[in-house]
Amino acid sequence: MEPLLRDFPSASAAELLWLQEVLVSVERTVLPVAGHAGSCAGGLVLAVIRTAQRALGLRSDTLPLSYRLVSVAELLARQRTPCCSHMTWSTAQFRVWAQAGERRAAGRRALPRDNLLLIGRLMDHRDAGPDGAAVHDGSLSLRDGSGALYCEVLQLSPDWLGRLMLFPGWTYIPQVAMGVGQEARGYLELSAPPLPLHPDPPMIPDPGAPPSLTSAMTPQEATALLRERSRAPGVRVAVWGQLSVLCPLLAIAGRTFFCLTLSDRHRGSSVPVLVMEPALLVWQRCLGVGDWLAVTGLRVCVLRSWGRRHVLCVTPQSRLHPLDGPLDTDTQAEGRMETDTQTDRRIETQAQAETERQADRQTDALTHSAYRHKRSKIIDYKGVVSRVLNAEAGLYEIDGQVGLCLAYQQVLNCGRGLRPGAEIELRHVHFLFRPSPHFPLTMLCACLRTTLRLGGFSAVGSEFTPFDPRGSPAVRFLLERELSVSDFLWACHCVCALRERLCPRFVKPGRLLGGAGGGAAGRFLRCVLGTVETGRRPERDIYREMLDEPHSCPLVEYRVGPPPCQSPSMRELCDLGVSLCWGSMCLSSLLPPEAPHLTSAELNLPLAWSVHCKPSPALRPPAVLVGLLGVCVRSGCVRLQDQTGCVDCVCVERGATRDSALTNPAWIGCLVCVQRFTLLTERFLQTDFPSWAQLDQPQYIRHRHCRVYIQLCVDDVEILSPSAAMSASRRGRERRGKREEDREVEGAGERDGTSVPVPEQDEGRSAEQHRETEGAVPAGATGLEGEGAGRDRERAGSRSRKRRAPSGAGTEQRGRGLTSAPPPPPPPPCVSLLLQVLWKEGLALGTAGFVAAALLLGGPRVWVGDPRDAETDAEGGASTRVDLQFVGEAVRWYPFLHPGCLYSLTAPNTADPSVLSVSPSVPVRTGAQSPAHPSLPVSPHWTLQSLTRPEVCQCWETGVQSVSDVLNSRDPLSLVSFEGRISQRITLQEEKGKTPVIQSLPSDLDAIVESGLRMRLTVCDLLCPWLCVQLYADLSQRPYPPGLVPGATVLFQRVQRKVSRAGNVYCRSVVISCLTVMQLGDGNTGEPQSLSSSSPSPPAIRHLGEWAHAAAPQCVVGQLRGHVVCVLFLELRWTCSLCGSVFKQDSCTRNYPPCNSDSGVFQAVANVVVEDGSAEARVRLSTPAVLALLALGSAQWEGLQQLVRVRGHLRLFNRGRSAESRQGSVQCDDPLVQFLSLLCSSPSVCRSVGLSCRLQRRPPTPGHENCQLRRFTRGDREFVTKMPTALQLHCAELTD
Ligand SMILES: [Zn+2]
Ligand SMILES: [Zn+2]
């Protein structure tokens, strides 16, 4: 302090206090790095004050009292917001700078100014590792006694390195901590040249510098030298030229290096120089494209990975000599001109980008193909960063309109300085137009040849998120798969979209993005981009990309067009389903061909319900879904959900022979990616169209809404992040597999003495992949061969061997069971129960749960740890029938419980088996006729696990019948379970006096209000599709079951089997009935007339004899060829489409009550006798078939309709072959009747035809199999004889 006081004898008290503080700070932070022998704190303080006075323009007796010395540690620890210090600027200067900065980055405030003194040393390396070894990775840092801080400079001077300096202008930018536990570090932006505290050291003659540069070669001479293969070792050369290419720093396989190219434009020659010397890497920051320079001390090397070509390499003796211009007087004038034009081009870049964009727009307007490959242009660009689009993926926006992608470069400084408001200069950057629909139209993409320079730091306080290529799943995937720009941008968009939709409610950000394999997002990209054509190019060769002429790199060509697939959120998916279903709706396509002849009631019935199916690959572009699987406890339906919403899923799993319903509850909580699914939209329409003619008038649609859901098979689903139960069950499966394998191999090993191979685990493999792609550029790229390069290679080889060896040993040890590891804490005990489900009841609205009947296989068992890991064996013998009551949250197991399947019910964290003991109590809901069984209420926190043990499954018959069993059953049991395929779904008319509109899920926010919940399902037998049963279901009192569409195989549990008065068997769903989709339907109803809509092939061709003698089939469809023997009956009439009365002229004939309908439809019915040689049948034909039968031309048919319209209706009866009309007996002179009688008996009608028929139901004739008594009179005798009932068919289609 005393020497200081000598310098400031007249210091005031405040000044003394300030001096004291500065002294303490200097002792703590500056002295440890001062380095000079003999430097003392007092001397340093004086140097600091003098330097600060120079910077501030103060007199030597004025102390900068408003300034305070700040240390690196203090900035790191205390400064949470950006701040800046500008000693040399006046307030006015600072304001101008701040205002300019705010203009450049709209909407952001300028940095606050602080009066801080920062003193330290600028270093070109960082210390790493426990030994503190210097790592030269091109980073700059400022170091003082308290710590080190990364810093960025605009233009580095090599003189600054290692000197103790005062920094008069800087900005400190703290870094946003990316995750929990991550260290928040900031960095400095040095905007003004630093001021040395001590005067320049005396110049020491540099031994490496040649006395003059007269011996330096031109690039042309150097190229000639490189062509000579034989070169004496140890010779050093010097080269001068203009810097034409300055590649960015690359760090590969632990080495950091860069390339530059010196060229002589005048002579058209260039020579590449490789800089690998750690101490010389700072050159990269000191140089600029277009600079003239000379490099000395270069040696000639062979680049193995660049086709064994020769390049120049710097040596530790190499020196850089900036030149004002060419050394050669011949090219001096030319060179200056070159430099000038270069500057001009920089200014023109923006205008150039604009014109190229216009040109691109024109070509785009001309070509409209989906995909197009384009070549990028190479330009220089100067602009201002306006926005950070995606810091993790290295995507920025410049000038508010142009995108910048740095992902193809290895940005070693993590993008420090690239904040909004920063000016940047890009040299040799690829200009792409519309590479992705999700990013700006124009993109600038930096490759390994692009020079990125900061032209000015940002003046606004925008925060900084580092661009770490290794942290971004998209960038890692880019390197793994060598993605094209378009695919990479799409991947970035997807990762962002996933984060928005899933974090933080469903997935933690770390689980989505972190981890060895890039987290769930990485798995998603692998899953999606693994299947699309990524346009793989040959493996990247970094030296080619940097040095080859003409330039070639992955950015030279790019694809324009739609993304490989879309990944809609749940909300977007639902919207898509709604728009697709209404956009594609065509009312006439929902109707049968005879629709023009249907009355209003018949017409509106098929319109009431329809389904629209769209398989995901058919969507344009194909859709891939990502969401978390869960179960809605109100509806008992599996759902795929994200933060935007959820969508119901009908899930099945693939079995050995056929699909079946999902049984594994571990799917709950899995984050999945669904690539193959079907988007279904069920339409519910309330219409009152009077007739076909008004179908195009939308005012007759009273109400419409739709329900969107998806159908999928879980075997097509990729798990991005498994639930705890799923990972545990996978581990258990792996362990079991391993045990079995071990057992097998042990046997083999005993025989031939081989060791046990250890299966490679998934995690291990992905970690290995990760290591391979860790460097941002393909591995094995530093193939440098020169002096000592062979040695390097050998070392690297041994290193890699060493690296591999211990890991291999580790796996072996793990495989054998590591005994030396400390034993893990004992897992908590649990009690489990093995059970087989017999049946389950359906969920009903308003009740809190459901009941499932099950057989308990053995009693409760106590486990230590997870019973999943143990062999769960069924104890033979005693099995108890029990009713499991699922209430509240336990309803989540509803979709997974199926008859015949085996489950383990576990009560965790208890060793008391009595919690799982059954009690003989009354069930919550009394099922019909079920005897009281002991019941077991299932607690919500118990877990359910499905077991696949086929040998146990055989121990009990599931009781699930087929449709034919149900039809032919003589069992009086009224509740049956059967499985069949839905061939038709018809909505039934609402009963009178009943509210037609029911909310199926009243508590849902987006409650779907639907009507038409009473329906009739036609269910066909799985083996004999011509056998079918009608099932009447009322869905209004239960959660809406999705998936009941034609083509679906459904298990109907606990439905009522009934026999109609006519003797027909039908089924009715009751409150406890349960409908489970076992196989997905495609909704393909086909034409209702095609009779077997679910089977794609036409119905089989049959003989009438087969039908006549078949043993009581309930419902038979088939095709036949036969001869029309005669027409027994023909009726042509006009019917009122509203009331069904006869419609005459233009009005309805009904009087009581009067009908004022003005629409009538023409209908025709005929009964004909057809024989095919094996038997004879009466066939009933309706309108379109009658038209085909009569074989009239359209004009004649129209005329006939008009003639009938005058009289309303016309009937023609015929008894056998003698044509005789009952009506005609009175009006036999009616020409129309005469014409029709003649027509019906003519060979043009009585001809050979093809028919698609359905067997009409025969009345039951107990005792008389298919016979009836007929009375005949012959003269005065009367005979009674048994006649077989005539075979009656209904014809849907008649062909010639
Ligand atoms: Zn390139
Ligand atoms: Zn009427």
PDB file of C-alpha atoms in Angstrom, residues 338-540:
ATOM      1  CA  GLU A 338      -8.966  -9.440 -56.906  1.00  0.00           C
ATOM      2  CA  THR A 339      -9.171  -8.176 -53.349  1.00  0.00           C
ATOM      3  CA  ASP A 340     -11.317  -5.273 -54.376  1.00  0.00           C
ATOM      4  CA  THR A 341     -13.780  -7.350 -56.331  1.00  0.00           C
ATOM      5  CA  GLN A 342     -13.906  -9.714 -53.376  1.00  0.00           C
ATOM      6  CA  THR A 343     -15.114  -6.903 -51.093  1.00  0.00           C
ATOM      7  CA  ASP A 344     -17.698  -5.858 -53.607  1.00  0.00           C
ATOM      8  CA  ARG A 345     -19.089  -9.367 -53.815  1.00  0.00           C
ATOM      9  CA  ARG A 346     -19.609  -9.470 -50.082  1.00  0.00           C
ATOM     10  CA  ILE A 347     -21.852  -6.472 -50.299  1.00  0.00           C
ATOM     11  CA  GLU A 348     -23.776  -7.837 -53.224  1.00  0.00           C
ATOM     12  CA  THR A 349     -24.600 -11.200 -51.673  1.00  0.00           C
ATOM     13  CA  GLN A 350     -27.996 -10.247 -50.433  1.00  0.00           C
ATOM     14  CA  ALA A 351     -29.118  -8.937 -53.774  1.00  0.00           C
ATOM     15  CA  GLN A 352     -27.747 -12.085 -55.367  1.00  0.00           C
ATOM     16  CA  ALA A 353     -29.708 -14.275 -52.955  1.00  0.00           C
ATOM     17  CA  GLU A 354     -32.837 -12.377 -53.885  1.00  0.00           C
ATOM     18  CA  THR A 355     -32.410 -12.895 -57.617  1.00  0.00           C
ATOM     19  CA  GLU A 356     -31.626 -16.580 -57.126  1.00  0.00           C
ATOM     20  CA  ARG A 357     -34.702 -16.945 -55.040  1.00  0.00           C
ATOM     21  CA  GLN A 358     -36.778 -15.427 -57.817  1.00  0.00           C
ATOM     22  CA  ALA A 359     -35.230 -17.750 -60.353  1.00  0.00           C
ATOM     23  CA  ASP A 360     -36.001 -20.671 -58.089  1.00  0.00           C
ATOM     24  CA  ARG A 361     -39.540 -19.531 -57.706  1.00  0.00           C
ATOM     25  CA  GLN A 362     -39.968 -19.479 -61.457  1.00  0.00           C
ATOM     26  CA  THR A 363     -38.622 -22.999 -61.895  1.00  0.00           C
ATOM     27  CA  ASP A 364     -40.826 -24.136 -59.034  1.00  0.00           C
ATOM     28  CA  ALA A 365     -43.855 -22.701 -60.710  1.00  0.00           C
ATOM     29  CA  LEU A 366     -43.012 -24.650 -63.841  1.00  0.00           C
ATOM     30  CA  THR A 367     -42.477 -28.052 -62.258  1.00  0.00           C
ATOM     31  CA  HIS A 368     -44.984 -29.583 -59.895  1.00  0.00           C
ATOM     32  CA  SER A 369     -43.556 -33.046 -59.251  1.00  0.00           C
ATOM     33  CA  ALA A 370     -43.590 -34.319 -55.656  1.00  0.00           C
ATOM     34  CA  TYR A 371     -39.848 -34.780 -55.310  1.00  0.00           C
ATOM     35  CA  ARG A 372     -37.131 -32.935 -57.096  1.00  0.00           C
ATOM     36  CA  HIS A 373     -33.396 -33.065 -56.702  1.00  0.00           C
ATOM     37  CA  LYS A 374     -31.714 -29.723 -57.008  1.00  0.00           C
ATOM     38  CA  ARG A 375     -28.153 -28.502 -56.879  1.00  0.00           C
ATOM     39  CA  SER A 376     -27.296 -25.871 -54.327  1.00  0.00           C
ATOM     40  CA  LYS A 377     -25.422 -22.709 -55.224  1.00  0.00           C
ATOM     41  CA  ILE A 378     -22.353 -21.537 -53.374  1.00  0.00           C
ATOM     42  CA  ILE A 379     -22.406 -17.956 -52.214  1.00  0.00           C
ATOM     43  CA  ASP A 380     -20.961 -15.570 -49.659  1.00  0.00           C
ATOM     44  CA  TYR A 381     -23.345 -13.928 -47.268  1.00  0.00           C
ATOM     45  CA  LYS A 382     -23.268 -11.198 -44.682  1.00  0.00           C
ATOM     46  CA  GLY A 383     -26.158 -10.686 -42.308  1.00  0.00           C
ATOM     47  CA  VAL A 384     -27.456 -10.330 -38.799  1.00  0.00           C
ATOM     48  CA  VAL A 385     -28.686 -13.227 -36.689  1.00  0.00           C
ATOM     49  CA  SER A 386     -32.315 -12.415 -36.034  1.00  0.00           C
ATOM     50  CA  ARG A 387     -33.491 -15.513 -34.227  1.00  0.00           C
ATOM     51  CA  VAL A 388     -32.237 -18.804 -32.889  1.00  0.00           C
ATOM     52  CA  LEU A 389     -34.497 -21.396 -34.490  1.00  0.00           C
ATOM     53  CA  ASN A 390     -33.101 -24.443 -32.748  1.00  0.00           C
ATOM     54  CA  ALA A 391     -29.885 -23.939 -30.848  1.00  0.00           C
ATOM     55  CA  GLU A 392     -29.387 -27.625 -30.147  1.00  0.00           C
ATOM     56  CA  ALA A 393     -29.487 -28.478 -33.822  1.00  0.00           C
ATOM     57  CA  GLY A 394     -27.475 -25.452 -34.948  1.00  0.00           C
ATOM     58  CA  LEU A 395     -30.313 -23.723 -36.763  1.00  0.00           C
ATOM     59  CA  TYR A 396     -30.499 -19.944 -36.851  1.00  0.00           C
ATOM     60  CA  GLU A 397     -32.365 -17.279 -38.750  1.00  0.00           C
ATOM     61  CA  ILE A 398     -30.535 -14.433 -40.438  1.00  0.00           C
ATOM     62  CA  ASP A 399     -32.081 -11.118 -41.436  1.00  0.00           C
ATOM     63  CA  GLY A 400     -35.524 -12.362 -40.500  1.00  0.00           C
ATOM     64  CA  GLN A 401     -35.913 -14.476 -43.594  1.00  0.00           C
ATOM     65  CA  VAL A 402     -32.949 -16.697 -44.302  1.00  0.00           C
ATOM     66  CA  GLY A 403     -32.236 -19.889 -42.390  1.00  0.00           C
ATOM     67  CA  LEU A 404     -28.750 -20.957 -41.389  1.00  0.00           C
ATOM     68  CA  CYS A 405     -27.831 -24.571 -40.701  1.00  0.00           C
ATOM     69  CA  LEU A 406     -24.526 -25.311 -39.037  1.00  0.00           C
ATOM     70  CA  ALA A 407     -25.135 -28.996 -38.356  1.00  0.00           C
ATOM     71  CA  TYR A 408     -22.932 -30.212 -41.189  1.00  0.00           C
ATOM     72  CA  GLN A 409     -19.999 -28.406 -39.624  1.00  0.00           C
ATOM     73  CA  GLN A 410     -18.452 -29.355 -36.370  1.00  0.00           C
ATOM     74  CA  VAL A 411     -18.996 -26.131 -34.498  1.00  0.00           C
ATOM     75  CA  LEU A 412     -16.342 -26.587 -31.835  1.00  0.00           C
ATOM     76  CA  ASN A 413     -17.156 -23.379 -29.982  1.00  0.00           C
ATOM     77  CA  CYS A 414     -20.788 -24.474 -29.483  1.00  0.00           C
ATOM     78  CA  GLY A 415     -22.021 -21.479 -31.445  1.00  0.00           C
ATOM     79  CA  ARG A 416     -20.819 -18.913 -28.911  1.00  0.00           C
ATOM     80  CA  GLY A 417     -21.493 -15.429 -30.160  1.00  0.00           C
ATOM     81  CA  LEU A 418     -24.336 -16.492 -32.467  1.00  0.00           C
ATOM     82  CA  ARG A 419     -26.946 -14.565 -30.555  1.00  0.00           C
ATOM     83  CA  PRO A 420     -29.726 -12.483 -32.074  1.00  0.00           C
ATOM     84  CA  GLY A 421     -28.248  -9.214 -33.135  1.00  0.00           C
ATOM     85  CA  ALA A 422     -24.805 -10.596 -33.997  1.00  0.00           C
ATOM     86  CA  GLU A 423     -23.385  -9.791 -37.424  1.00  0.00           C
ATOM     87  CA  ILE A 424     -22.007 -12.779 -39.263  1.00  0.00           C
ATOM     88  CA  GLU A 425     -20.062 -13.321 -42.432  1.00  0.00           C
ATOM     89  CA  LEU A 426     -20.270 -16.577 -44.294  1.00  0.00           C
ATOM     90  CA  ARG A 427     -17.826 -17.520 -47.018  1.00  0.00           C
ATOM     91  CA  HIS A 428     -18.466 -20.433 -49.329  1.00  0.00           C
ATOM     92  CA  VAL A 429     -21.866 -21.331 -47.950  1.00  0.00           C
ATOM     93  CA  HIS A 430     -24.471 -23.465 -49.737  1.00  0.00           C
ATOM     94  CA  PHE A 431     -27.608 -21.629 -50.782  1.00  0.00           C
ATOM     95  CA  LEU A 432     -30.693 -23.887 -50.801  1.00  0.00           C
ATOM     96  CA  PHE A 433     -34.189 -22.922 -51.767  1.00  0.00           C
ATOM     97  CA  ARG A 434     -37.088 -24.608 -49.993  1.00  0.00           C
ATOM     98  CA  PRO A 435     -35.323 -27.695 -48.649  1.00  0.00           C
ATOM     99  CA  SER A 436     -38.002 -28.108 -45.983  1.00  0.00           C
ATOM    100  CA  PRO A 437     -41.559 -26.884 -45.541  1.00  0.00           C
ATOM    101  CA  HIS A 438     -40.961 -26.371 -41.822  1.00  0.00           C
ATOM    102  CA  PHE A 439     -38.134 -23.852 -42.135  1.00  0.00           C
ATOM    103  CA  PRO A 440     -37.494 -20.590 -43.988  1.00  0.00           C
ATOM    104  CA  LEU A 441     -37.747 -20.808 -47.752  1.00  0.00           C
ATOM    105  CA  THR A 442     -34.092 -20.019 -48.237  1.00  0.00           C
ATOM    106  CA  MET A 443     -31.523 -21.865 -46.191  1.00  0.00           C
ATOM    107  CA  LEU A 444     -27.805 -21.304 -45.997  1.00  0.00           C
ATOM    108  CA  CYS A 445     -26.026 -24.484 -45.043  1.00  0.00           C
ATOM    109  CA  ALA A 446     -22.468 -24.503 -43.868  1.00  0.00           C
ATOM    110  CA  CYS A 447     -20.270 -27.414 -44.894  1.00  0.00           C
ATOM    111  CA  LEU A 448     -16.702 -28.309 -44.007  1.00  0.00           C
ATOM    112  CA  ARG A 449     -15.473 -25.632 -46.388  1.00  0.00           C
ATOM    113  CA  THR A 450     -17.564 -22.791 -45.056  1.00  0.00           C
ATOM    114  CA  THR A 451     -15.887 -20.030 -43.083  1.00  0.00           C
ATOM    115  CA  LEU A 452     -18.112 -18.494 -40.443  1.00  0.00           C
ATOM    116  CA  ARG A 453     -16.864 -15.235 -38.964  1.00  0.00           C
ATOM    117  CA  LEU A 454     -18.485 -12.893 -36.504  1.00  0.00           C
ATOM    118  CA  GLY A 455     -18.487  -9.363 -37.864  1.00  0.00           C
ATOM    119  CA  GLY A 456     -19.844  -7.801 -34.684  1.00  0.00           C
ATOM    120  CA  PHE A 457     -21.232  -8.972 -31.396  1.00  0.00           C
ATOM    121  CA  SER A 458     -24.828  -8.501 -30.460  1.00  0.00           C
ATOM    122  CA  ALA A 459     -25.699  -5.487 -28.383  1.00  0.00           C
ATOM    123  CA  VAL A 460     -28.825  -7.032 -26.912  1.00  0.00           C
ATOM    124  CA  GLY A 461     -29.166  -9.224 -23.882  1.00  0.00           C
ATOM    125  CA  SER A 462     -30.331 -12.409 -25.558  1.00  0.00           C
ATOM    126  CA  GLU A 463     -29.565 -15.581 -23.740  1.00  0.00           C
ATOM    127  CA  PHE A 464     -27.317 -18.283 -25.082  1.00  0.00           C
ATOM    128  CA  THR A 465     -28.091 -21.963 -25.529  1.00  0.00           C
ATOM    129  CA  PRO A 466     -25.052 -23.886 -26.699  1.00  0.00           C
ATOM    130  CA  PHE A 467     -25.137 -25.869 -29.924  1.00  0.00           C
ATOM    131  CA  ASP A 468     -23.675 -29.161 -28.881  1.00  0.00           C
ATOM    132  CA  PRO A 469     -23.722 -31.506 -31.874  1.00  0.00           C
ATOM    133  CA  ARG A 470     -23.358 -34.505 -29.581  1.00  0.00           C
ATOM    134  CA  GLY A 471     -26.362 -33.540 -27.487  1.00  0.00           C
ATOM    135  CA  SER A 472     -28.895 -33.199 -30.270  1.00  0.00           C
ATOM    136  CA  PRO A 473     -30.655 -36.407 -31.352  1.00  0.00           C
ATOM    137  CA  ALA A 474     -31.221 -34.940 -34.796  1.00  0.00           C
ATOM    138  CA  VAL A 475     -27.559 -34.060 -35.311  1.00  0.00           C
ATOM    139  CA  ARG A 476     -26.423 -37.422 -34.028  1.00  0.00           C
ATOM    140  CA  PHE A 477     -28.817 -39.073 -36.358  1.00  0.00           C
ATOM    141  CA  LEU A 478     -27.544 -36.894 -39.184  1.00  0.00           C
ATOM    142  CA  LEU A 479     -24.075 -38.314 -38.621  1.00  0.00           C
ATOM    143  CA  GLU A 480     -25.244 -41.863 -38.102  1.00  0.00           C
ATOM    144  CA  ARG A 481     -27.362 -42.011 -41.232  1.00  0.00           C
ATOM    145  CA  GLU A 482     -25.738 -39.269 -43.249  1.00  0.00           C
ATOM    146  CA  LEU A 483     -29.038 -37.542 -43.710  1.00  0.00           C
ATOM    147  CA  SER A 484     -29.734 -35.153 -46.509  1.00  0.00           C
ATOM    148  CA  VAL A 485     -30.534 -31.566 -45.550  1.00  0.00           C
ATOM    149  CA  SER A 486     -34.241 -32.046 -46.129  1.00  0.00           C
ATOM    150  CA  ASP A 487     -34.385 -35.114 -43.903  1.00  0.00           C
ATOM    151  CA  PHE A 488     -32.276 -33.434 -41.252  1.00  0.00           C
ATOM    152  CA  LEU A 489     -34.501 -30.365 -41.138  1.00  0.00           C
ATOM    153  CA  TRP A 490     -37.525 -32.588 -40.970  1.00  0.00           C
ATOM    154  CA  ALA A 491     -35.936 -34.544 -38.104  1.00  0.00           C
ATOM    155  CA  CYS A 492     -35.283 -31.278 -36.224  1.00  0.00           C
ATOM    156  CA  HIS A 493     -38.869 -30.259 -36.724  1.00  0.00           C
ATOM    157  CA  CYS A 494     -40.056 -33.638 -35.401  1.00  0.00           C
ATOM    158  CA  VAL A 495     -37.857 -33.513 -32.313  1.00  0.00           C
ATOM    159  CA  CYS A 496     -39.173 -30.038 -31.485  1.00  0.00           C
ATOM    160  CA  ALA A 497     -42.745 -31.130 -32.079  1.00  0.00           C
ATOM    161  CA  LEU A 498     -42.275 -34.174 -29.835  1.00  0.00           C
ATOM    162  CA  ARG A 499     -40.873 -32.046 -27.058  1.00  0.00           C
ATOM    163  CA  GLU A 500     -43.775 -29.636 -27.280  1.00  0.00           C
ATOM    164  CA  ARG A 501     -46.336 -32.415 -27.191  1.00  0.00           C
ATOM    165  CA  LEU A 502     -44.848 -34.717 -24.606  1.00  0.00           C
ATOM    166  CA  CYS A 503     -42.714 -32.689 -22.193  1.00  0.00           C
ATOM    167  CA  PRO A 504     -43.068 -32.332 -19.333  1.00  0.00           C
ATOM    168  CA  ARG A 505     -46.439 -33.957 -18.601  1.00  0.00           C
ATOM    169  CA  PHE A 506     -45.858 -37.329 -20.202  1.00  0.00           C
ATOM    170  CA  VAL A 507     -42.114 -37.563 -20.646  1.00  0.00           C
ATOM    171  CA  LYS A 508     -39.231 -35.875 -18.874  1.00  0.00           C
ATOM    172  CA  PRO A 509     -37.052 -33.869 -21.279  1.00  0.00           C
ATOM    173  CA  GLY A 510     -34.072 -36.018 -20.333  1.00  0.00           C
ATOM    174  CA  ARG A 511     -35.924 -39.208 -21.212  1.00  0.00           C
ATOM    175  CA  LEU A 512     -36.958 -37.750 -24.547  1.00  0.00           C
ATOM    176  CA  LEU A 513     -33.650 -36.274 -25.652  1.00  0.00           C
ATOM    177  CA  GLY A 514     -30.892 -37.655 -23.459  1.00  0.00           C
ATOM    178  CA  GLY A 515     -29.323 -41.040 -23.057  1.00  0.00           C
ATOM    179  CA  ALA A 516     -26.938 -43.073 -25.118  1.00  0.00           C
ATOM    180  CA  GLY A 517     -29.218 -43.681 -28.083  1.00  0.00           C
ATOM    181  CA  GLY A 518     -30.463 -40.102 -28.266  1.00  0.00           C
ATOM    182  CA  GLY A 519     -33.373 -40.868 -25.960  1.00  0.00           C
ATOM    183  CA  ALA A 520     -36.867 -41.513 -27.147  1.00  0.00           C
ATOM    184  CA  ALA A 521     -36.514 -38.871 -29.854  1.00  0.00           C
ATOM    185  CA  GLY A 522     -33.461 -40.646 -31.237  1.00  0.00           C
ATOM    186  CA  ARG A 523     -35.305 -43.951 -31.307  1.00  0.00           C
ATOM    187  CA  PHE A 524     -38.204 -42.238 -33.042  1.00  0.00           C
ATOM    188  CA  LEU A 525     -35.938 -40.897 -35.776  1.00  0.00           C
ATOM    189  CA  ARG A 526     -34.251 -44.272 -36.225  1.00  0.00           C
ATOM    190  CA  CYS A 527     -37.649 -45.897 -36.422  1.00  0.00           C
ATOM    191  CA  VAL A 528     -39.018 -43.437 -38.974  1.00  0.00           C
ATOM    192  CA  LEU A 529     -35.999 -42.600 -41.065  1.00  0.00           C
ATOM    193  CA  GLY A 530     -34.859 -46.195 -41.029  1.00  0.00           C
ATOM    194  CA  THR A 531     -37.691 -47.021 -43.351  1.00  0.00           C
ATOM    195  CA  VAL A 532     -37.690 -44.099 -45.735  1.00  0.00           C
ATOM    196  CA  GLU A 533     -35.310 -43.719 -48.579  1.00  0.00           C
ATOM    197  CA  THR A 534     -32.691 -41.374 -47.222  1.00  0.00           C
ATOM    198  CA  GLY A 535     -30.775 -41.203 -50.452  1.00  0.00           C
ATOM    199  CA  ARG A 536     -27.624 -42.658 -48.905  1.00  0.00           C
ATOM    200  CA  ARG A 537     -24.481 -41.467 -50.460  1.00  0.00           C
ATOM    201  CA  PRO A 538     -21.123 -43.157 -50.227  1.00  0.00           C
ATOM    202  CA  GLU A 539     -19.503 -42.626 -46.846  1.00  0.00           C
ATOM    203  CA  ARG A 540     -18.394 -39.084 -46.150  1.00  0.00           C
TER     204      ARG A 540
END
